[in-house]
Short mmCIF file of C-alpha atoms and ligand atoms in Angstrom, two decimals:
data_model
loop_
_atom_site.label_atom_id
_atom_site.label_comp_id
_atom_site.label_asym_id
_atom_site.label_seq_id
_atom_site.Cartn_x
_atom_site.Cartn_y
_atom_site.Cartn_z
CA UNK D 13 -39.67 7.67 6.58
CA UNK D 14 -37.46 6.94 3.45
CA UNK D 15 -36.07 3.75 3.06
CA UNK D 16 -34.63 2.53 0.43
CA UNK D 17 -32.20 -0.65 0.27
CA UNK D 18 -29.35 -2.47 -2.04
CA UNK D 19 -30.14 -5.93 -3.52
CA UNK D 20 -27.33 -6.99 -5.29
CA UNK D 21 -27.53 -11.33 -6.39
CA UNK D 22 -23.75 -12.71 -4.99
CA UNK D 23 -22.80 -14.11 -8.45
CA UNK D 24 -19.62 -12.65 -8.71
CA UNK D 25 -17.75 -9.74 -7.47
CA UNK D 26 -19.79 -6.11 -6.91
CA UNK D 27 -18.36 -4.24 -9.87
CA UNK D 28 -18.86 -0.48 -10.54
CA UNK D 29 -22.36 -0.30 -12.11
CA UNK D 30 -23.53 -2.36 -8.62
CA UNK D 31 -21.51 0.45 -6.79
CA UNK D 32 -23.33 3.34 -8.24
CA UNK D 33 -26.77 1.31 -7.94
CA UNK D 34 -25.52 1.12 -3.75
CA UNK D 35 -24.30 4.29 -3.81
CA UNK D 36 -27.73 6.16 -4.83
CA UNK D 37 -29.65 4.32 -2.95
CA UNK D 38 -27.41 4.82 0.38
CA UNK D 39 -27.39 8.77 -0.59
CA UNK D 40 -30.98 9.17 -1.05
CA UNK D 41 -31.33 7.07 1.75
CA UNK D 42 -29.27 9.95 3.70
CA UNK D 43 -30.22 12.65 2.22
CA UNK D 44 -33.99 12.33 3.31
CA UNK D 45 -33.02 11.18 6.94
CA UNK D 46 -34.00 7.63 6.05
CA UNK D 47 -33.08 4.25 6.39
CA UNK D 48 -30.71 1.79 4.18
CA UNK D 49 -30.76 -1.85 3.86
CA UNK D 50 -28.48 -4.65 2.55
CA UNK D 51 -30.19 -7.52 0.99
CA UNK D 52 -28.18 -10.31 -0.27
CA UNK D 53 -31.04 -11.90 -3.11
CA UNK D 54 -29.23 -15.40 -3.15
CA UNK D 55 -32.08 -17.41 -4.23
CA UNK D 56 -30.40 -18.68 -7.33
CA UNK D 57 -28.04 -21.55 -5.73
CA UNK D 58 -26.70 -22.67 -8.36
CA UNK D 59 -24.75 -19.11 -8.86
CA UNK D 60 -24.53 -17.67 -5.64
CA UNK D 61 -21.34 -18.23 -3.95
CA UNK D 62 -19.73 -17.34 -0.53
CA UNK D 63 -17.13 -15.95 -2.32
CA UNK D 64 -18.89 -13.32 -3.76
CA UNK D 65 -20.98 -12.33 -0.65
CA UNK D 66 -17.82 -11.81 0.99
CA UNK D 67 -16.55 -9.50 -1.79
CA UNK D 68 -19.80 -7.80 -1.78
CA UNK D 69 -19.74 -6.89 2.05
CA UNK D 70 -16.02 -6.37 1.90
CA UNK D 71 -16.65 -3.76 -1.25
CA UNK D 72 -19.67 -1.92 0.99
CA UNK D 73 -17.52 -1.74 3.89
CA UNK D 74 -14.47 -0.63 2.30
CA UNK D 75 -16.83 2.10 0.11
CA UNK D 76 -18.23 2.92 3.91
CA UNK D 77 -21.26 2.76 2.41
CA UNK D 78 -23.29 1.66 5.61
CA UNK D 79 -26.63 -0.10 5.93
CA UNK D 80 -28.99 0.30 8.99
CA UNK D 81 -30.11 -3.20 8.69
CA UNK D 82 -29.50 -6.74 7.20
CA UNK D 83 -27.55 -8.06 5.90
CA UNK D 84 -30.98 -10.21 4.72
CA UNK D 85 -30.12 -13.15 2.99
CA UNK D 86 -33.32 -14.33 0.93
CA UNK D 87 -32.26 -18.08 1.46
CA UNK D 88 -33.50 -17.50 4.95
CA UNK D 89 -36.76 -16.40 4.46
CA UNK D 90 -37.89 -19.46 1.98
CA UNK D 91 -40.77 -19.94 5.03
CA UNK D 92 -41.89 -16.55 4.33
CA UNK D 93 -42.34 -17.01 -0.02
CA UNK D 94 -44.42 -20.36 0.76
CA UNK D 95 -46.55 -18.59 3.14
CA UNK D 96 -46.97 -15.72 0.64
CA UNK D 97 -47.42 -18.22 -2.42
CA UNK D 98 -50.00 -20.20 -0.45
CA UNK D 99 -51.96 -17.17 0.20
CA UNK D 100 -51.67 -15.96 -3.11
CA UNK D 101 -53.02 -19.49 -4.32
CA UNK D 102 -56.32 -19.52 -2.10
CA UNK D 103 -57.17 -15.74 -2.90
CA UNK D 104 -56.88 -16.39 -6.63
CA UNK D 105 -53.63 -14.46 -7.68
CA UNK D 106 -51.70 -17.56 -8.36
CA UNK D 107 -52.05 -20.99 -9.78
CA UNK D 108 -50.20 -24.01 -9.60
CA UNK D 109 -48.65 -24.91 -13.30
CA UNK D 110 -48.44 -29.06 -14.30
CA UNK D 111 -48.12 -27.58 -18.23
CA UNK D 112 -45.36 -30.27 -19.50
CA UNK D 113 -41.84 -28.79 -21.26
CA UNK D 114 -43.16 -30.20 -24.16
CA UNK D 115 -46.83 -28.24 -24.23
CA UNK D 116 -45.04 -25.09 -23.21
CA UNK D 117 -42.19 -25.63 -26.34
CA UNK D 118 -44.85 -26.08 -28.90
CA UNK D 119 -47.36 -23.39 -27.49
CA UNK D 120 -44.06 -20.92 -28.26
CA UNK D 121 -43.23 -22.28 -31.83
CA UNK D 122 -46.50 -22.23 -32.45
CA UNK D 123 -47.10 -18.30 -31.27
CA UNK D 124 -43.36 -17.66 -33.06
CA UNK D 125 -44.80 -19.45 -36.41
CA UNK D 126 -47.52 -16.60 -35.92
CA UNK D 127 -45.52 -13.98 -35.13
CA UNK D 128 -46.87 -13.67 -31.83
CA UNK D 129 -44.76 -12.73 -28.67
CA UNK D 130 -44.34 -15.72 -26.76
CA UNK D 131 -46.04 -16.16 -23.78
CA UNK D 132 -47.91 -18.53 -21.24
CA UNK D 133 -51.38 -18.99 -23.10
CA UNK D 134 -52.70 -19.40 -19.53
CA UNK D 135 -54.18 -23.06 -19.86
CA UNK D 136 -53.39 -24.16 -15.71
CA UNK D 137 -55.73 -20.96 -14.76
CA UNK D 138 -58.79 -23.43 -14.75
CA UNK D 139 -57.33 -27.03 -14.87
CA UNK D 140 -59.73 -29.05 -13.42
CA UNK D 141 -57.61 -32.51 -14.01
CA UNK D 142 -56.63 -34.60 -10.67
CA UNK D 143 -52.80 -34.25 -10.31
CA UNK D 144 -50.82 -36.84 -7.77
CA UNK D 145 -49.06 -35.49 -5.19
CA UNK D 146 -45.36 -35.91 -7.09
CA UNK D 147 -46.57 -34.34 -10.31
CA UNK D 148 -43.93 -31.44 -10.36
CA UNK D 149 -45.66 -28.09 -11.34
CA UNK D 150 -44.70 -24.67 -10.94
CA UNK D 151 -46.56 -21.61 -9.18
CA UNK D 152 -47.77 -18.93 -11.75
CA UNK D 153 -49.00 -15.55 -10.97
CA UNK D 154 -52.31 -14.72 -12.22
CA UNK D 155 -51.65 -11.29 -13.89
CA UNK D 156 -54.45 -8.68 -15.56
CA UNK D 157 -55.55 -9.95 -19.01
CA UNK D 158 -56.60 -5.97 -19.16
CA UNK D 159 -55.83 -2.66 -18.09
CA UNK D 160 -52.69 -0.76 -18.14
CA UNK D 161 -50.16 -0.87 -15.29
CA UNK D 162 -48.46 2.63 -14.85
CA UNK D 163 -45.78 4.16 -12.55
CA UNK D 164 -43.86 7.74 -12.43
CA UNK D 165 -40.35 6.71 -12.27
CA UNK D 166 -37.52 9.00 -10.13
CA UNK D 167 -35.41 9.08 -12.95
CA UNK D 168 -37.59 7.97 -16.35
CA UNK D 169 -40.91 9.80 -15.22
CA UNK D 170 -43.73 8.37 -16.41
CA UNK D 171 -43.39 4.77 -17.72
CA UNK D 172 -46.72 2.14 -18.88
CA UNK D 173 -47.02 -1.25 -19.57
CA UNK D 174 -50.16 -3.16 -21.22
CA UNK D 175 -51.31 -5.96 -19.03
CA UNK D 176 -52.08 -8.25 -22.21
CA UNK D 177 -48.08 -7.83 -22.65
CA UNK D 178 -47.32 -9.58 -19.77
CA UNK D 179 -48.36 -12.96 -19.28
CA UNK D 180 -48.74 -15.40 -15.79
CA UNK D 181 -44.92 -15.33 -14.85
CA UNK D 182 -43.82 -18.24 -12.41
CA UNK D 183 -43.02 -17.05 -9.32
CA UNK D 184 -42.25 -20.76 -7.77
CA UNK D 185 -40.15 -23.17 -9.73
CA UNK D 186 -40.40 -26.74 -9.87
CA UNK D 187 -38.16 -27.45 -7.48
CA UNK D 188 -40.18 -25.12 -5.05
CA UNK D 189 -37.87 -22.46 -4.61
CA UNK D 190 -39.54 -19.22 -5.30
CA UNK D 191 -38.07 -16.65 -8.06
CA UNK D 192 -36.64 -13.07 -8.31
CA UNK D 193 -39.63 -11.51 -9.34
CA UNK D 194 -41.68 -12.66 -6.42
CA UNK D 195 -38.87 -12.52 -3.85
CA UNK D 196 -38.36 -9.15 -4.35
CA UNK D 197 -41.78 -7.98 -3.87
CA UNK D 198 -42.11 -9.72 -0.92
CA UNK D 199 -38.90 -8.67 0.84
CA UNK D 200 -39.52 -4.95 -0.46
CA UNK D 201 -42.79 -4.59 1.31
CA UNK D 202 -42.06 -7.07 4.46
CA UNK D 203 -38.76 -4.15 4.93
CA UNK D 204 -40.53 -1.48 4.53
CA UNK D 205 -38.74 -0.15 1.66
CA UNK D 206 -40.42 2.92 0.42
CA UNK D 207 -37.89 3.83 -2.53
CA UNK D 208 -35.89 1.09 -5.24
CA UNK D 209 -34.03 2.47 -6.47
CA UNK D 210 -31.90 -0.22 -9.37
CA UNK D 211 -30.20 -0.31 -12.78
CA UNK D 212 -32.67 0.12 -15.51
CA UNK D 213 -32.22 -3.58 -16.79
CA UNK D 214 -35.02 -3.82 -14.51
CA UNK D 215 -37.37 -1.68 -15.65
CA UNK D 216 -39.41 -4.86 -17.38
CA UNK D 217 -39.65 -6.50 -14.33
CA UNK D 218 -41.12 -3.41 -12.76
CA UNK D 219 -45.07 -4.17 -14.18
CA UNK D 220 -44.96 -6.94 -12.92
CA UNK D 221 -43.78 -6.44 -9.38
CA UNK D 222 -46.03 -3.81 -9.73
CA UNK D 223 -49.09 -5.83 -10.14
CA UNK D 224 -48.04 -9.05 -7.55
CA UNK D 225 -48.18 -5.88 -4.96
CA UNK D 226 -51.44 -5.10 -5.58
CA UNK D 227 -52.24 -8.63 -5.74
CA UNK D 228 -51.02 -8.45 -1.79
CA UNK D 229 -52.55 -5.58 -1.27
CA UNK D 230 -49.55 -3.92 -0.48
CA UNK D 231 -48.46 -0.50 -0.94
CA UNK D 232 -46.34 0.15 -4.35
CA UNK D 233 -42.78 1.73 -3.45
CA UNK D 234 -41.43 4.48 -5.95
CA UNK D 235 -39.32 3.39 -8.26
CA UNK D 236 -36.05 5.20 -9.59
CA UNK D 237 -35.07 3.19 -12.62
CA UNK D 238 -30.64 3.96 -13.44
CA UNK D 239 -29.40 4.24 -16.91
CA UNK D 240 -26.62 2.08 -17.48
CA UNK D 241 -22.66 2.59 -17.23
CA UNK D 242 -20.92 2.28 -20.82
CA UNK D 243 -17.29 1.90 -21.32
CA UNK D 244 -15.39 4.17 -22.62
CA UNK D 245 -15.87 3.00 -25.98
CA UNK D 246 -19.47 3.60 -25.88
CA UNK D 247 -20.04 -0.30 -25.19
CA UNK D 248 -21.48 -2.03 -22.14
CA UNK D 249 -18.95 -1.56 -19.75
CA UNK D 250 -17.73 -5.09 -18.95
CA UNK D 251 -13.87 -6.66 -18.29
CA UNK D 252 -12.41 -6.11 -21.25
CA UNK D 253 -12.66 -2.21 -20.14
CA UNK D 254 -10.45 -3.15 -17.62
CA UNK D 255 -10.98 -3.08 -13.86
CA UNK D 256 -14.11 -3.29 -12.88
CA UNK D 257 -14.96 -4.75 -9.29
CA UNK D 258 -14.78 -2.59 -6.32
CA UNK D 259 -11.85 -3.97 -5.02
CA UNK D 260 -9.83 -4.39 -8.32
CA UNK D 261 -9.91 -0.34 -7.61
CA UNK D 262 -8.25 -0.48 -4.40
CA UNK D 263 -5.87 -3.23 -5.53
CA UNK D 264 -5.27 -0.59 -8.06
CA UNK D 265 -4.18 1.89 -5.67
CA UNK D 266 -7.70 4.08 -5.82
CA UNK D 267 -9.16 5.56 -2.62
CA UNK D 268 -12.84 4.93 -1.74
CA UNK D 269 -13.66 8.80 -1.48
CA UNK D 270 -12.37 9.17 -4.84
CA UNK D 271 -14.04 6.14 -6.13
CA UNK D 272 -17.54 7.22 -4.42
CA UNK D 273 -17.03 10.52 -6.50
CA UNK D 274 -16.17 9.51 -9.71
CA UNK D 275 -19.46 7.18 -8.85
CA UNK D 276 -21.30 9.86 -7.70
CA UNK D 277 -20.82 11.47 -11.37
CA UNK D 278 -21.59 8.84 -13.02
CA UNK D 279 -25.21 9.78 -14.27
CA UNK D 280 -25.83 12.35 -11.58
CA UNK D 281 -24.72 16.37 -11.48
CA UNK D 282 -24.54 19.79 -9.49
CA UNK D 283 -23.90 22.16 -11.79
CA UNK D 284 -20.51 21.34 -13.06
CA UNK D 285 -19.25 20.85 -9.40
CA UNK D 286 -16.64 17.52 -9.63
CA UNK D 287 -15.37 17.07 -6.30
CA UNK D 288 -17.70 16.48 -3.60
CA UNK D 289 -17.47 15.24 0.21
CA UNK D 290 -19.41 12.37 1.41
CA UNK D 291 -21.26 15.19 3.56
CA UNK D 292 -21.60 17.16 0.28
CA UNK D 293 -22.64 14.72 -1.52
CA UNK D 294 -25.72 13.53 1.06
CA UNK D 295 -26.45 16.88 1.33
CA UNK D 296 -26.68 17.79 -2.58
CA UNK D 297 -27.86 14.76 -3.91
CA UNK D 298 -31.36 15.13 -5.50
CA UNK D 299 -33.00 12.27 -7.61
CA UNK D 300 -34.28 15.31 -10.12
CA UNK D 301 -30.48 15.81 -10.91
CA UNK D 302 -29.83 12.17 -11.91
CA UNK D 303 -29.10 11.76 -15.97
CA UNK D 304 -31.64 9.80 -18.05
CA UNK D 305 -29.20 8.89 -20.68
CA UNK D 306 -26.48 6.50 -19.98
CA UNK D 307 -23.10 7.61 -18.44
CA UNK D 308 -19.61 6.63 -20.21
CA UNK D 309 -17.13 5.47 -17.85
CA UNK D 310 -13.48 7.69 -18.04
CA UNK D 311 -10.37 5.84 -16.60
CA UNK D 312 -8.63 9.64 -16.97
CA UNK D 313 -11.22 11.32 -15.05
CA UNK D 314 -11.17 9.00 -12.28
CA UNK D 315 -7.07 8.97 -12.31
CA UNK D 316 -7.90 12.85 -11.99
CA UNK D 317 -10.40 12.65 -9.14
CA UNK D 318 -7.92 10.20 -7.19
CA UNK D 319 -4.88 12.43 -7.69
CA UNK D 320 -7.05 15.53 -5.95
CA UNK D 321 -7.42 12.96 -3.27
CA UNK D 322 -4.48 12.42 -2.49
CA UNK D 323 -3.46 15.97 -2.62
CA UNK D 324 -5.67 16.75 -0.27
CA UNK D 325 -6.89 13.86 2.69
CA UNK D 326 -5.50 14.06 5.58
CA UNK D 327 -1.65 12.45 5.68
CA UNK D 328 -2.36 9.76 8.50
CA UNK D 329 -5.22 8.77 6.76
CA UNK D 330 -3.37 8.30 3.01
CA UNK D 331 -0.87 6.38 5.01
CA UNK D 332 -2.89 4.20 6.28
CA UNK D 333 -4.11 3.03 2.82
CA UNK D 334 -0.79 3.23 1.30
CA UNK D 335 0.69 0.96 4.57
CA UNK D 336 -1.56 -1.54 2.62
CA UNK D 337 -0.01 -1.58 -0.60
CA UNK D 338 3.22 -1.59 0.60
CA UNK D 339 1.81 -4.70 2.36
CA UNK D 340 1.07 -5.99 -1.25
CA UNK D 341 4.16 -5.09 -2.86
CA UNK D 342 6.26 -7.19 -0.08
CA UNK D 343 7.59 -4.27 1.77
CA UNK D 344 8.94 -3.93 4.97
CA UNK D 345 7.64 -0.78 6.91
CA UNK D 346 10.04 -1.58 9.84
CA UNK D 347 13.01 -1.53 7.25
CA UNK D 348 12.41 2.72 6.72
CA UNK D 349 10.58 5.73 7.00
CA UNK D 350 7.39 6.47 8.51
CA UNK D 351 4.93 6.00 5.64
CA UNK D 352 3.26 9.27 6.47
CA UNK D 353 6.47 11.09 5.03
CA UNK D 354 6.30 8.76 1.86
CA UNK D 355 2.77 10.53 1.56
CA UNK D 356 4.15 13.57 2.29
CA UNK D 357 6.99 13.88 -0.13
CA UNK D 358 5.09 11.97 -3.04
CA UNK D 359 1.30 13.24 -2.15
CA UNK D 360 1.77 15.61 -5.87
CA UNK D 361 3.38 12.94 -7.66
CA UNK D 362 0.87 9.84 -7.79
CA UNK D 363 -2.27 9.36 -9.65
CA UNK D 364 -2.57 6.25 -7.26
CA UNK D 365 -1.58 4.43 -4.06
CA UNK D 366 -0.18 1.48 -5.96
CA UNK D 367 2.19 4.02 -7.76
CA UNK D 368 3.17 5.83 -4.47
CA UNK D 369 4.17 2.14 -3.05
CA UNK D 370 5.73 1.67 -6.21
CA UNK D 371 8.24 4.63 -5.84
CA UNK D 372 8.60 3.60 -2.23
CA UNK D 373 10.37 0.72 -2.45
CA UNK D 374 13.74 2.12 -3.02
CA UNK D 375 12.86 3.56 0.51
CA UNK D 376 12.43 0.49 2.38
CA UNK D 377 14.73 -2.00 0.57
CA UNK D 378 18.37 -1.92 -1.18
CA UNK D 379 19.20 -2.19 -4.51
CA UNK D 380 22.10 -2.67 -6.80
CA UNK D 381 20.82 -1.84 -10.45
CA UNK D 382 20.58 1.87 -11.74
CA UNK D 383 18.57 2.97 -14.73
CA UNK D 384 20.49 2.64 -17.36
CA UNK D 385 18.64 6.35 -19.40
CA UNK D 386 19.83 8.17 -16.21
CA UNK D 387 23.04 6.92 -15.86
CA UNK D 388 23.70 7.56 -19.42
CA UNK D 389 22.58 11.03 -19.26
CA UNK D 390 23.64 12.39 -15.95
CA UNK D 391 26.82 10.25 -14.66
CA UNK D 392 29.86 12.05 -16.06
CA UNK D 393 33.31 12.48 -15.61
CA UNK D 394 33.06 14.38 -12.72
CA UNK D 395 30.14 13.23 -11.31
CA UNK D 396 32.46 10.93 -8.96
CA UNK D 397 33.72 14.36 -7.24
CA UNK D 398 30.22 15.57 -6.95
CA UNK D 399 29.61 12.23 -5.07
CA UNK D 400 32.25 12.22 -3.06
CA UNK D 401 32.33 15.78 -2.03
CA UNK D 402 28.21 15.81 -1.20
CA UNK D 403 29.40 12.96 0.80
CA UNK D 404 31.99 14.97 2.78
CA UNK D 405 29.39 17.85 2.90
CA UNK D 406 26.45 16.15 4.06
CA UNK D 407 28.88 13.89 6.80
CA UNK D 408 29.51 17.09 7.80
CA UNK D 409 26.13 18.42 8.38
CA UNK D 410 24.70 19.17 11.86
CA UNK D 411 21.25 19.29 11.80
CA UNK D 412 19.72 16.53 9.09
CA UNK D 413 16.57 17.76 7.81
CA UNK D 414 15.25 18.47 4.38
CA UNK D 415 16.09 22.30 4.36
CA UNK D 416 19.76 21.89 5.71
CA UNK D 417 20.08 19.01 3.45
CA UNK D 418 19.21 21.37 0.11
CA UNK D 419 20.99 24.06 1.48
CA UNK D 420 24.70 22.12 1.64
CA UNK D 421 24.14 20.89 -1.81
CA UNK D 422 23.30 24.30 -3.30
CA UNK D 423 25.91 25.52 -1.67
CA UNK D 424 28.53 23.06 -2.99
CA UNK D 425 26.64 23.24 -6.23
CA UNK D 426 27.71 26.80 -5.99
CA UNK D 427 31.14 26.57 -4.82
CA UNK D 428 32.07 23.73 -7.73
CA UNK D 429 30.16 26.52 -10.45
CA UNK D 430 28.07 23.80 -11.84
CA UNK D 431 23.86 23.68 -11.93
CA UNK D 432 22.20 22.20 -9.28
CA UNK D 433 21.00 19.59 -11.65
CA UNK D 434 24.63 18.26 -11.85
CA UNK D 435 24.57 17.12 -8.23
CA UNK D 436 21.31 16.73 -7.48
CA UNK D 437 21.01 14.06 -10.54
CA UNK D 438 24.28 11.94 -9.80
CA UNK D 439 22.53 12.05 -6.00
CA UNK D 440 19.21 10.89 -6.98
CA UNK D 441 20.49 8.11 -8.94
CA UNK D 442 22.46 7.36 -5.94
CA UNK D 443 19.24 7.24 -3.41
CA UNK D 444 16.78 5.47 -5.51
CA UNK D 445 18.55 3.98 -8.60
CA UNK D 446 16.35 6.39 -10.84
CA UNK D 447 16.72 10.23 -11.86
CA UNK D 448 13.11 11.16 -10.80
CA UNK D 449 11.77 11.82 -7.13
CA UNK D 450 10.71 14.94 -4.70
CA UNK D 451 13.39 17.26 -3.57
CA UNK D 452 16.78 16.35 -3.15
CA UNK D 453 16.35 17.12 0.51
CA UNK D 454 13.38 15.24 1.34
CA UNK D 455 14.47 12.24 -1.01
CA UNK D 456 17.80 12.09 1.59
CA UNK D 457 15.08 12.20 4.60
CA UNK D 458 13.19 9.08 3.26
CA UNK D 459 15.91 7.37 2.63
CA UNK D 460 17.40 8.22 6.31
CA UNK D 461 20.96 9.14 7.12
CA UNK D 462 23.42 6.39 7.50
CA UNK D 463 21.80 4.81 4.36
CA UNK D 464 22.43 8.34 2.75
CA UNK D 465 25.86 7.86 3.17
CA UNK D 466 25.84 3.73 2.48
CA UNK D 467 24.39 5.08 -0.89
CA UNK D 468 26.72 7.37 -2.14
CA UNK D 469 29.42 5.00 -1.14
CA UNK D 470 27.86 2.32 -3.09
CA UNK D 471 26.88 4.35 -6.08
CA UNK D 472 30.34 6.09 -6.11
CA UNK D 473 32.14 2.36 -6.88
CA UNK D 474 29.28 1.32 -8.86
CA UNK D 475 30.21 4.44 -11.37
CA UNK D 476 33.82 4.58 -10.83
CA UNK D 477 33.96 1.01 -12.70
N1 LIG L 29 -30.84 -8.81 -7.22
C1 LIG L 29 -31.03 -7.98 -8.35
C2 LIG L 29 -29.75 -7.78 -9.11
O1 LIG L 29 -28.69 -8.00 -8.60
C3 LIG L 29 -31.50 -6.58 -8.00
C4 LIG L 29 -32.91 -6.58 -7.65
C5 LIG L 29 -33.49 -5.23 -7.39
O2 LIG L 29 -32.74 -4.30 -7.10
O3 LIG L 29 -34.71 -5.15 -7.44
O4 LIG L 29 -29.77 -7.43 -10.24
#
């Protein structure tokens, strides 16, 4: 059975690139059937925080990207590296280190001088010397001197390493906590992870993983190396390119399907098919069709694939989301309409949630100030009869719906031999202080009857001064 599995190290938020590294690995992980597993690698404690587990679990379980098991925190499993590392000593594969900072600095200026790369010469592999029991030392693998060590990557193909380019890498520090290298080797094989899939900034650490396996005498997984995310400028994608944790996207007012597609795109294809389900997507996604060269990160595109979702997921489900940003933007929901119309009337006008709460507010709280463009352009001299008289009009109306609502306005519209545009602007300005928003009809709906009527009032001694 497939099983593949997440790893991300909690030293700061999970931003996009971490996303897409989650994201493949949870679809391939569905796609064959298998199995996927959350693994917080927090071994570093010095830059793992709480905080950033919490935005980690918090990103995967707004994403919905579910694991079967963990999460597995490495800290936990310290009793499991020393038994390893012990074992590792007493077969041979590893060695404990007592080479001194200053032997080490002067073995690499020395190597550097010769322009050699530098690396551990290897001197602890057969130190004979008597060491007291508080002489700090570290743990060192005992790599190859020869050979190759070669693997068929998912995405690369087939990738080699020289042994006598890697050298005995430490796989216990000083301080006896083991290292990345080792932990994740021992974790991958203990879970039974068949596929790792990462970002390709790992690809070095692959021969050596590579070779501590087969120092266990453990199976190898397969390895799908991903090519990194660049900005839109071409350069490593990083803050400056603007948002880029997970939940700096919501806060932003994008949905997770639309985020997990834009993701999904992001270095893998199906013909030139951009909008895909989360059953679509499990169902399509093949590791032959993921890119080899890196993938340029498009702020428009994703605006694009957000405003499709929103046009089209279902209206309970938008409200829901957009309940929360109204949340953040300190409004009321008691204090108007049911959010689900908001979604409904403004569902082909937002690129984003955040926008959509945005234009809601005028729904859901009062206001005094107009803008000043639309004033200027559409309150005229007799825009105060137009006010007045769609006052008298719509008091008079029986039924108040959308449809009724457009129809008494056309009709006065009509009867006064002006364009539609002449009441309907005056009106808008009137509901929601600015000349833009859906229908005339629905805008009325939103903002609810007796308020309808509070406006006009309001707006029609506002403009008469
Ligand atoms: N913890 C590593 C990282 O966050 C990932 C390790 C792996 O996937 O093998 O970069």
């Amino acid at each position: 059975m497939v099983k593949t599995r997440f790893a991300p190290s909690p030293t700061g938020y999970l931003h996009v690139g971490g996303a897409r590294t989650a994201l493949f690995s949870w679809l391939y992980a569905r796609h064959c059937g298998g199995q996927f597993v959350l693994r917080i690698e927090d071994t570093d404690r010095e830059r793992s925080t709480q905080p950033a587990i919490d935005a980690i679990l918090e990103s995967m379980q707004w994403l919905d990207l579910s694991w079967d098991e963990g999460p597995y925190y490495q800290t936990k499993r310290f009793d499991r590296y020393k038994e390893v590392i012990d074992e590792l000593i007493a077969k041979g594969h590893a060695y404990k280190c007592y080479c001194s900072k200053e032997r080490l600095e002067a073995m690499r200026e020395e190597q550097m001088k010769e322009g050699k790369k530098p690396r551990y010469d290897g001197h602890c592999r057969h130190d004979e010397t008597q060491h007291s029991a508080d002489e700090p030392y570290v743990v060192r693998f005992r790599n190859p001197d020869t050979g190759t060590v070669a693997f068929d990557d998912m995405v690369k193909g087939h990738i080699e390493f020289q042994n006598s380019e890697l050298d005995d890498f430490i796989i216990q520090r000083s301080d006896g906590t083991p290292t990345y290298n080792f932990c994740v080797v021992v974790d991958d094989f203990d879970m039974g992870i068949t596929h790792v899939i990462r970002g390709d900034d790992h690809v070095n650490n692959t021969p050596r993983q590579i070779n501590l396996y087969k120092a266990m005498g453990a199976a190898v997984p397969v390895f799908g190396h991903l090519a990194m995310i660049l900005g839109d400028d071409g350069t490593k994608l990083s803050k400056r390119h603007g948002a880029v944790s997970v939940m700096q996207y919501r806060e932003d007012g994008y949905l997770p399907e639309a985020l997990l597609n834009y993701l999904v795109r992001l270095g893998w294809s199906h013909g030139d098919q951009e909008l895909f389900s989360r059953e679509q997507m499990i169902e399509l996604f093949t590791p032959e069709a993921i890119t080899k060269s890196a993938s340029s990160f498009n702020t428009k595109k994703l605006n694009w694939i957000n405003a499709q979702y929103i046009k089209t997921l279902p209206v309970e489900q938008l409200a829901a989301e957009l309940l929360w940003h109204m949340e953040r933007e300190g409004l009321n929901k008691d204090n108007g309409p049911d959010p689900v119309l908001v979604v409904k009337a403004y569902a082909e006008r937002c690129q984003t949630l955040k926008e959509m709460a945005q234009k809601a507010r005028c729904y859901y709280e009062d206001f005094s100030e107009y803008d000043a463009a639309g004033v200027k352009k559409w309150i005229k001299e007799g825009s105060i009869e137009v006010l007045e008289r769609s006052l008298a009009a719509l008091e008079g109306l029986e039924s108040w719906d959308a449809a009724s609502i457009d129809k008494v306005l056309e009709e006065l519209a009509a009867s006064m031999e002006i364009g539609m545009g002449k009441v309907g602007q005056p009106l808008r300005l009137a509901m929601t202080g600015t000349p833009t928003s859906p229908g005339i009809g629905d805008t009325m709906l939103l903002v609810g009857r007796e308020r309808t009527y509070a406006r006009i009032k309001q707006a029609i001694e506002h403009f008469s001064k």
